[in-house]
C-alpha cells in the first residue's frame, strides 16, 4: 500500500475548488510551479489523470472527482485529529463579522468545520453591513471580518472577485417596468454605485423600499414589487438573477476582503484558512 500525502491532497483540493493552479497557489501561499509539481506527484502515485487541462483552466476527470470526495474527508479528519491532540486545553471565543449578503453558502460550512476541529472554541457570528463591520473591527470588537468592497484597505486580503447582479422574484416582471422600482438597505454598500449606473444609463427609477432591514428588502423583492442587487452565487434561493443584460446596466464586480486582528494568532490563522478555502469553492 502507498500513502497519500496530506499536503499534496490540500493542493489538489485547492486547484479543484478554485478551477486553476494560479488561484490555488495564491490561496496556499505557494508558487505555481510548487503546486504543479505536487499535482504531478499525486497523479504519478495513483497512476491516474486527475485533471483535464485541455480547456481554459482545469477541470476534474472522473477519477479526480472521485478523489476529491476522499481528499476532503482525509484532510478534515487529519485537521480534527491534530487540533484535538494539540489544542485540547485551548478554550475561548472569537468574533467573526460577515455582511448579511455573503453569509450563505460559505459561513455555515466554515462554522461547522471550526466546530469539528476546535470544539472548545465558540465562534460568535456578527452579521451587519460592511461599514459597520469595519467600524467594529477598528475598535477591536471583532477578531476577523469579511467585507464587500470595490477596493481593499491596508492590511486587508482579497479572497475573491465576484460579479454584482440584478435579482428579482422568480419569473418576476417588475424589472421591465419604468420607473424601475428598486429596494436597498440604507447602509448597503452597493446602493450608491448602482443608482449612479442607472442614472448614467438614462433609466428612471424609484425607491420602493428604504429600510435598515435586509429581510424587508428581500421580502419586497420576492413579491415582485422591486428589484435589488446581490453578489453572484450569494442570492437566497427565493430570489433569482434577472436575465436583463440588454436592459439593465452592468454592475461590475466587488471584492470579498478579509481583515484579521493580531490577537489569538493560532485560532485566527485557522479560521482564515477555512474562509479562504470556503470562498474558493463558491
mmCIF file of N, CA and C in Angstrom, residues 109-208:
data_model
loop_
_atom_site.group_PDB
_atom_site.id
_atom_site.type_symbol
_atom_site.label_atom_id
_atom_site.label_comp_id
_atom_site.label_asym_id
_atom_site.label_seq_id
_atom_site.Cartn_x
_atom_site.Cartn_y
_atom_site.Cartn_z
ATOM 1 N N UNK A 109 -20.791 26.402 6.580
ATOM 2 C CA UNK A 109 -19.829 25.310 6.424
ATOM 3 C C UNK A 109 -18.557 25.591 7.211
ATOM 4 N N UNK A 110 -18.117 26.857 7.227
ATOM 5 C CA UNK A 110 -16.925 27.229 7.985
ATOM 6 C C UNK A 110 -17.168 27.038 9.472
ATOM 7 N N UNK A 111 -18.328 27.462 9.959
ATOM 8 C CA UNK A 111 -18.652 27.302 11.378
ATOM 9 C C UNK A 111 -18.716 25.823 11.755
ATOM 10 N N UNK A 112 -19.282 25.023 10.878
ATOM 11 C CA UNK A 112 -19.361 23.583 11.138
ATOM 12 C C UNK A 112 -17.969 22.969 11.211
ATOM 13 N N UNK A 113 -17.112 23.388 10.317
ATOM 14 C CA UNK A 113 -15.740 22.856 10.310
ATOM 15 C C UNK A 113 -14.970 23.279 11.554
ATOM 16 N N UNK A 114 -15.129 24.540 11.967
ATOM 17 C CA UNK A 114 -14.484 25.008 13.185
ATOM 18 C C UNK A 114 -14.992 24.240 14.391
ATOM 19 N N UNK A 115 -16.283 23.919 14.394
ATOM 20 C CA UNK A 115 -16.848 23.158 15.497
ATOM 21 C C UNK A 115 -16.259 21.768 15.611
ATOM 22 N N UNK A 116 -15.897 21.178 14.475
ATOM 23 C CA UNK A 116 -15.288 19.845 14.496
ATOM 24 C C UNK A 116 -13.835 19.885 14.937
ATOM 25 N N UNK A 117 -13.092 20.875 14.414
ATOM 26 C CA UNK A 117 -11.655 20.899 14.688
ATOM 27 C C UNK A 117 -11.300 21.619 15.986
ATOM 28 N N UNK A 118 -12.171 22.526 16.450
ATOM 29 C CA UNK A 118 -11.924 23.281 17.684
ATOM 30 C C UNK A 118 -13.195 23.297 18.531
ATOM 31 N N UNK A 119 -13.571 22.141 19.057
ATOM 32 C CA UNK A 119 -14.846 22.042 19.781
ATOM 33 C C UNK A 119 -14.907 22.870 21.058
ATOM 34 N N UNK A 120 -13.778 23.298 21.604
ATOM 35 C CA UNK A 120 -13.776 24.083 22.833
ATOM 36 C C UNK A 120 -13.842 25.586 22.562
ATOM 37 N N UNK A 121 -13.873 25.954 21.306
ATOM 38 C CA UNK A 121 -13.865 27.366 20.934
ATOM 39 C C UNK A 121 -15.247 27.788 20.446
ATOM 40 N N UNK A 122 -15.718 28.921 20.925
ATOM 41 C CA UNK A 122 -17.000 29.471 20.498
ATOM 42 C C UNK A 122 -16.756 30.556 19.457
ATOM 43 N N UNK A 123 -17.323 30.363 18.273
ATOM 44 C CA UNK A 123 -17.242 31.379 17.234
ATOM 45 C C UNK A 123 -18.535 32.180 17.261
ATOM 46 N N UNK A 124 -18.422 33.444 17.580
ATOM 47 C CA UNK A 124 -19.590 34.326 17.618
ATOM 48 C C UNK A 124 -19.719 35.040 16.275
ATOM 49 N N UNK A 125 -20.818 34.776 15.576
ATOM 50 C CA UNK A 125 -21.039 35.363 14.257
ATOM 51 C C UNK A 125 -21.742 36.707 14.399
ATOM 52 N N UNK A 126 -21.123 37.729 13.859
ATOM 53 C CA UNK A 126 -21.694 39.078 13.852
ATOM 54 C C UNK A 126 -22.049 39.424 12.413
ATOM 55 N N UNK A 127 -23.328 39.618 12.140
ATOM 56 C CA UNK A 127 -23.777 39.894 10.779
ATOM 57 C C UNK A 127 -24.259 41.331 10.683
ATOM 58 N N UNK A 128 -23.674 42.108 9.780
ATOM 59 C CA UNK A 128 -24.046 43.507 9.628
ATOM 60 C C UNK A 128 -23.559 44.006 8.279
ATOM 61 N N UNK A 129 -23.601 45.322 8.085
ATOM 62 C CA UNK A 129 -23.138 45.922 6.841
ATOM 63 C C UNK A 129 -21.625 46.128 6.890
ATOM 64 N N UNK A 130 -21.014 46.185 5.713
ATOM 65 C CA UNK A 130 -19.560 46.321 5.633
ATOM 66 C C UNK A 130 -19.063 47.524 6.432
ATOM 67 N N UNK A 131 -19.711 48.677 6.283
ATOM 68 C CA UNK A 131 -19.258 49.873 7.001
ATOM 69 C C UNK A 131 -19.287 49.653 8.512
ATOM 70 N N UNK A 132 -20.356 49.037 8.993
ATOM 71 C CA UNK A 132 -20.486 48.774 10.428
ATOM 72 C C UNK A 132 -19.419 47.797 10.908
ATOM 73 N N UNK A 133 -19.182 46.763 10.117
ATOM 74 C CA UNK A 133 -18.191 45.761 10.496
ATOM 75 C C UNK A 133 -16.794 46.361 10.561
ATOM 76 N N UNK A 134 -16.471 47.236 9.615
ATOM 77 C CA UNK A 134 -15.153 47.869 9.626
ATOM 78 C C UNK A 134 -15.002 48.804 10.829
ATOM 79 N N UNK A 135 -16.080 49.470 11.212
ATOM 80 C CA UNK A 135 -16.039 50.317 12.403
ATOM 81 C C UNK A 135 -15.796 49.476 13.659
ATOM 82 N N UNK A 136 -16.496 48.366 13.769
ATOM 83 C CA UNK A 136 -16.340 47.496 14.937
ATOM 84 C C UNK A 136 -14.952 46.857 14.956
ATOM 85 N N UNK A 137 -14.448 46.487 13.789
ATOM 86 C CA UNK A 137 -13.110 45.885 13.724
ATOM 87 C C UNK A 137 -12.058 46.893 14.173
ATOM 88 N N UNK A 138 -12.213 48.142 13.772
ATOM 89 C CA UNK A 138 -11.246 49.175 14.147
ATOM 90 C C UNK A 138 -11.241 49.429 15.649
ATOM 91 N N UNK A 139 -12.362 49.128 16.294
ATOM 92 C CA UNK A 139 -12.468 49.302 17.746
ATOM 93 C C UNK A 139 -12.093 48.033 18.522
ATOM 94 N N UNK A 140 -11.705 46.983 17.791
ATOM 95 C CA UNK A 140 -11.332 45.733 18.447
ATOM 96 C C UNK A 140 -12.511 44.889 18.875
ATOM 97 N N UNK A 141 -13.685 45.154 18.302
ATOM 98 C CA UNK A 141 -14.885 44.406 18.682
ATOM 99 C C UNK A 141 -15.097 43.161 17.828
ATOM 100 N N UNK A 142 -14.230 42.931 16.873
ATOM 101 C CA UNK A 142 -14.280 41.723 16.040
ATOM 102 C C UNK A 142 -12.850 41.263 15.771
ATOM 103 N N UNK A 143 -12.652 39.945 15.748
ATOM 104 C CA UNK A 143 -11.314 39.385 15.504
ATOM 105 C C UNK A 143 -11.036 39.238 14.013
ATOM 106 N N UNK A 144 -12.055 38.866 13.269
ATOM 107 C CA UNK A 144 -11.954 38.705 11.811
ATOM 108 C C UNK A 144 -13.230 39.248 11.200
ATOM 109 N N UNK A 145 -13.098 39.968 10.087
ATOM 110 C CA UNK A 145 -14.288 40.388 9.349
ATOM 111 C C UNK A 145 -14.094 40.112 7.865
ATOM 112 N N UNK A 146 -15.193 39.840 7.200
ATOM 113 C CA UNK A 146 -15.250 39.828 5.750
ATOM 114 C C UNK A 146 -15.980 41.083 5.319
ATOM 115 N N UNK A 147 -15.601 41.625 4.175
ATOM 116 C CA UNK A 147 -16.256 42.819 3.652
ATOM 117 C C UNK A 147 -16.516 42.660 2.164
ATOM 118 N N UNK A 148 -17.451 43.455 1.650
ATOM 119 C CA UNK A 148 -17.657 43.556 0.201
ATOM 120 C C UNK A 148 -17.319 44.987 -0.186
ATOM 121 N N UNK A 149 -16.311 45.161 -1.047
ATOM 122 C CA UNK A 149 -15.794 46.481 -1.393
ATOM 123 C C UNK A 149 -15.297 46.480 -2.837
ATOM 124 N N UNK A 150 -15.165 47.669 -3.393
ATOM 125 C CA UNK A 150 -14.591 47.772 -4.736
ATOM 126 C C UNK A 150 -13.064 47.731 -4.672
ATOM 127 N N UNK A 151 -12.475 48.091 -3.535
ATOM 128 C CA UNK A 151 -11.020 48.043 -3.341
ATOM 129 C C UNK A 151 -10.703 47.286 -2.068
ATOM 130 N N UNK A 152 -9.506 47.470 -1.562
ATOM 131 C CA UNK A 152 -9.116 46.837 -0.304
ATOM 132 C C UNK A 152 -8.205 47.792 0.455
ATOM 133 N N UNK A 153 -8.459 47.936 1.741
ATOM 134 C CA UNK A 153 -7.662 48.830 2.575
ATOM 135 C C UNK A 153 -6.376 48.149 3.026
ATOM 136 N N UNK A 154 -5.476 48.934 3.572
ATOM 137 C CA UNK A 154 -4.219 48.403 4.095
ATOM 138 C C UNK A 154 -4.494 47.336 5.149
ATOM 139 N N UNK A 155 -3.778 46.231 5.042
ATOM 140 C CA UNK A 155 -3.960 45.126 5.976
ATOM 141 C C UNK A 155 -5.012 44.131 5.562
ATOM 142 N N UNK A 156 -5.747 44.436 4.507
ATOM 143 C CA UNK A 156 -6.782 43.530 4.034
ATOM 144 C C UNK A 156 -6.259 42.552 3.004
ATOM 145 N N UNK A 157 -7.008 41.501 2.795
ATOM 146 C CA UNK A 157 -6.661 40.442 1.833
ATOM 147 C C UNK A 157 -7.891 40.139 0.989
ATOM 148 N N UNK A 158 -7.766 40.270 -0.312
ATOM 149 C CA UNK A 158 -8.882 39.963 -1.202
ATOM 150 C C UNK A 158 -8.960 38.456 -1.423
ATOM 151 N N UNK A 159 -10.085 37.872 -1.036
ATOM 152 C CA UNK A 159 -10.260 36.429 -1.194
ATOM 153 C C UNK A 159 -10.761 36.072 -2.592
ATOM 154 N N UNK A 160 -11.627 36.927 -3.141
ATOM 155 C CA UNK A 160 -12.168 36.640 -4.463
ATOM 156 C C UNK A 160 -12.839 37.884 -5.023
ATOM 157 N N UNK A 161 -12.992 37.929 -6.326
ATOM 158 C CA UNK A 161 -13.738 38.990 -7.008
ATOM 159 C C UNK A 161 -15.025 38.377 -7.551
ATOM 160 N N UNK A 162 -16.151 39.008 -7.245
ATOM 161 C CA UNK A 162 -17.448 38.430 -7.580
ATOM 162 C C UNK A 162 -18.288 39.450 -8.347
ATOM 163 N N UNK A 163 -18.895 39.053 -9.469
ATOM 164 C CA UNK A 163 -19.773 39.973 -10.198
ATOM 165 C C UNK A 163 -21.005 40.327 -9.365
ATOM 166 N N UNK A 164 -21.457 41.553 -9.496
ATOM 167 C CA UNK A 164 -22.689 42.006 -8.849
ATOM 168 C C UNK A 164 -23.815 41.882 -9.872
ATOM 169 N N UNK A 165 -24.940 41.298 -9.462
ATOM 170 C CA UNK A 165 -26.009 41.000 -10.414
ATOM 171 C C UNK A 165 -27.355 41.544 -9.937
ATOM 172 N N UNK A 166 -28.208 41.868 -10.905
ATOM 173 C CA UNK A 166 -29.587 42.222 -10.605
ATOM 174 C C UNK A 166 -30.361 40.962 -10.234
ATOM 175 N N UNK A 167 -31.179 41.043 -9.195
ATOM 176 C CA UNK A 167 -32.007 39.900 -8.804
ATOM 177 C C UNK A 167 -33.433 40.361 -8.555
ATOM 178 N N UNK A 168 -34.345 39.408 -8.725
ATOM 179 C CA UNK A 168 -35.755 39.703 -8.514
ATOM 180 C C UNK A 168 -36.498 38.439 -8.144
ATOM 181 N N UNK A 169 -37.814 38.521 -8.163
ATOM 182 C CA UNK A 169 -38.648 37.366 -7.886
ATOM 183 C C UNK A 169 -38.559 36.376 -9.043
ATOM 184 N N UNK A 170 -38.538 35.070 -8.764
ATOM 185 C CA UNK A 170 -38.514 34.080 -9.848
ATOM 186 C C UNK A 170 -39.685 34.295 -10.812
ATOM 187 N N UNK A 171 -39.354 34.490 -12.069
ATOM 188 C CA UNK A 171 -40.383 34.735 -13.068
ATOM 189 C C UNK A 171 -41.010 36.118 -12.992
ATOM 190 N N UNK A 172 -40.422 37.005 -12.197
ATOM 191 C CA UNK A 172 -40.995 38.334 -11.995
ATOM 192 C C UNK A 172 -40.897 39.222 -13.228
ATOM 193 N N UNK A 173 -41.719 40.270 -13.231
ATOM 194 C CA UNK A 173 -41.786 41.170 -14.374
ATOM 195 C C UNK A 173 -41.488 42.623 -14.008
ATOM 196 N N UNK A 174 -41.330 42.920 -12.721
ATOM 197 C CA UNK A 174 -41.200 44.314 -12.310
ATOM 198 C C UNK A 174 -39.945 44.975 -12.889
ATOM 199 N N UNK A 175 -38.942 44.177 -13.216
ATOM 200 C CA UNK A 175 -37.712 44.746 -13.759
ATOM 201 C C UNK A 175 -37.918 45.370 -15.143
ATOM 202 N N UNK A 176 -39.040 45.051 -15.783
ATOM 203 C CA UNK A 176 -39.330 45.601 -17.106
ATOM 204 C C UNK A 176 -40.061 46.943 -17.021
ATOM 205 N N UNK A 177 -40.570 47.287 -15.843
ATOM 206 C CA UNK A 177 -41.377 48.499 -15.711
ATOM 207 C C UNK A 177 -40.502 49.735 -15.546
ATOM 208 N N UNK A 178 -41.068 50.896 -15.894
ATOM 209 C CA UNK A 178 -40.377 52.166 -15.700
ATOM 210 C C UNK A 178 -41.365 53.173 -15.105
ATOM 211 N N UNK A 179 -40.988 53.884 -14.073
ATOM 212 C CA UNK A 179 -39.659 53.855 -13.469
ATOM 213 C C UNK A 179 -39.378 52.522 -12.787
ATOM 214 N N UNK A 180 -38.123 52.128 -12.826
ATOM 215 C CA UNK A 180 -37.712 50.868 -12.230
ATOM 216 C C UNK A 180 -37.807 50.979 -10.714
ATOM 217 N N UNK A 181 -38.512 50.040 -10.104
ATOM 218 C CA UNK A 181 -38.649 50.040 -8.645
ATOM 219 C C UNK A 181 -37.485 49.246 -8.037
ATOM 220 N N UNK A 182 -36.723 49.890 -7.184
ATOM 221 C CA UNK A 182 -35.548 49.267 -6.582
ATOM 222 C C UNK A 182 -35.689 49.263 -5.066
ATOM 223 N N UNK A 183 -35.015 48.308 -4.436
ATOM 224 C CA UNK A 183 -35.073 48.162 -2.976
ATOM 225 C C UNK A 183 -33.665 47.976 -2.436
ATOM 226 N N UNK A 184 -33.300 48.782 -1.444
ATOM 227 C CA UNK A 184 -31.985 48.702 -0.819
ATOM 228 C C UNK A 184 -32.090 49.010 0.669
ATOM 229 N N UNK A 185 -31.174 48.440 1.422
ATOM 230 C CA UNK A 185 -30.977 48.894 2.790
ATOM 231 C C UNK A 185 -30.248 50.234 2.758
ATOM 232 N N UNK A 186 -30.478 51.036 3.764
ATOM 233 C CA UNK A 186 -29.884 52.379 3.784
ATOM 234 C C UNK A 186 -28.365 52.326 3.783
ATOM 235 N N UNK A 187 -27.775 51.320 4.424
ATOM 236 C CA UNK A 187 -26.314 51.261 4.556
ATOM 237 C C UNK A 187 -25.694 50.239 3.597
ATOM 238 N N UNK A 188 -26.461 49.792 2.609
ATOM 239 C CA UNK A 188 -25.932 48.831 1.634
ATOM 240 C C UNK A 188 -24.814 49.482 0.820
ATOM 241 N N UNK A 189 -23.658 48.835 0.756
ATOM 242 C CA UNK A 189 -22.515 49.412 0.039
ATOM 243 C C UNK A 189 -22.721 49.407 -1.476
ATOM 244 N N UNK A 190 -23.695 48.626 -1.972
ATOM 245 C CA UNK A 190 -23.953 48.568 -3.411
ATOM 246 C C UNK A 190 -24.897 49.675 -3.867
ATOM 247 N N UNK A 191 -25.583 50.294 -2.955
ATOM 248 C CA UNK A 191 -26.683 51.203 -3.280
ATOM 249 C C UNK A 191 -26.245 52.411 -4.115
ATOM 250 N N UNK A 192 -25.295 53.168 -3.624
ATOM 251 C CA UNK A 192 -24.921 54.421 -4.278
ATOM 252 C C UNK A 192 -24.424 54.201 -5.700
ATOM 253 N N UNK A 193 -23.529 53.222 -5.879
ATOM 254 C CA UNK A 193 -22.971 52.992 -7.208
ATOM 255 C C UNK A 193 -24.032 52.468 -8.174
ATOM 256 N N UNK A 194 -24.942 51.614 -7.676
ATOM 257 C CA UNK A 194 -26.000 51.075 -8.531
ATOM 258 C C UNK A 194 -26.908 52.190 -9.044
ATOM 259 N N UNK A 195 -27.287 53.102 -8.169
ATOM 260 C CA UNK A 195 -28.157 54.203 -8.584
ATOM 261 C C UNK A 195 -27.451 55.122 -9.580
ATOM 262 N N UNK A 196 -26.142 55.314 -9.399
ATOM 263 C CA UNK A 196 -25.379 56.123 -10.352
ATOM 264 C C UNK A 196 -25.360 55.458 -11.725
ATOM 265 N N UNK A 197 -25.244 54.123 -11.743
ATOM 266 C CA UNK A 197 -25.226 53.406 -13.022
ATOM 267 C C UNK A 197 -26.590 53.488 -13.721
ATOM 268 N N UNK A 198 -27.658 53.463 -12.947
ATOM 269 C CA UNK A 198 -28.990 53.634 -13.544
ATOM 270 C C UNK A 198 -29.132 55.033 -14.140
ATOM 271 N N UNK A 199 -28.670 56.043 -13.406
ATOM 272 C CA UNK A 199 -28.739 57.417 -13.922
ATOM 273 C C UNK A 199 -27.920 57.561 -15.205
ATOM 274 N N UNK A 200 -26.717 56.963 -15.202
ATOM 275 C CA UNK A 200 -25.849 57.067 -16.374
ATOM 276 C C UNK A 200 -26.463 56.378 -17.590
ATOM 277 N N UNK A 201 -27.257 55.335 -17.332
ATOM 278 C CA UNK A 201 -27.904 54.601 -18.431
ATOM 279 C C UNK A 201 -29.215 55.254 -18.849
ATOM 280 N N UNK A 202 -29.604 56.336 -18.167
ATOM 281 C CA UNK A 202 -30.844 57.024 -18.521
ATOM 282 C C UNK A 202 -32.087 56.267 -18.119
ATOM 283 N N UNK A 203 -31.981 55.414 -17.095
ATOM 284 C CA UNK A 203 -33.121 54.616 -16.634
ATOM 285 C C UNK A 203 -33.747 55.304 -15.420
ATOM 286 N N UNK A 204 -34.990 55.695 -15.560
ATOM 287 C CA UNK A 204 -35.704 56.324 -14.453
ATOM 288 C C UNK A 204 -35.993 55.267 -13.378
ATOM 289 N N UNK A 205 -35.840 55.638 -12.120
ATOM 290 C CA UNK A 205 -36.044 54.684 -11.038
ATOM 291 C C UNK A 205 -36.743 55.358 -9.860
ATOM 292 N N UNK A 206 -37.315 54.507 -8.983
ATOM 293 C CA UNK A 206 -37.890 54.994 -7.743
ATOM 294 C C UNK A 206 -37.593 53.995 -6.634
ATOM 295 N N UNK A 207 -37.421 54.488 -5.426
ATOM 296 C CA UNK A 207 -37.072 53.637 -4.293
ATOM 297 C C UNK A 207 -38.346 53.026 -3.707
ATOM 298 N N UNK A 208 -38.487 51.717 -3.866
ATOM 299 C CA UNK A 208 -39.664 51.022 -3.345
ATOM 300 C C UNK A 208 -39.516 50.718 -1.860
#
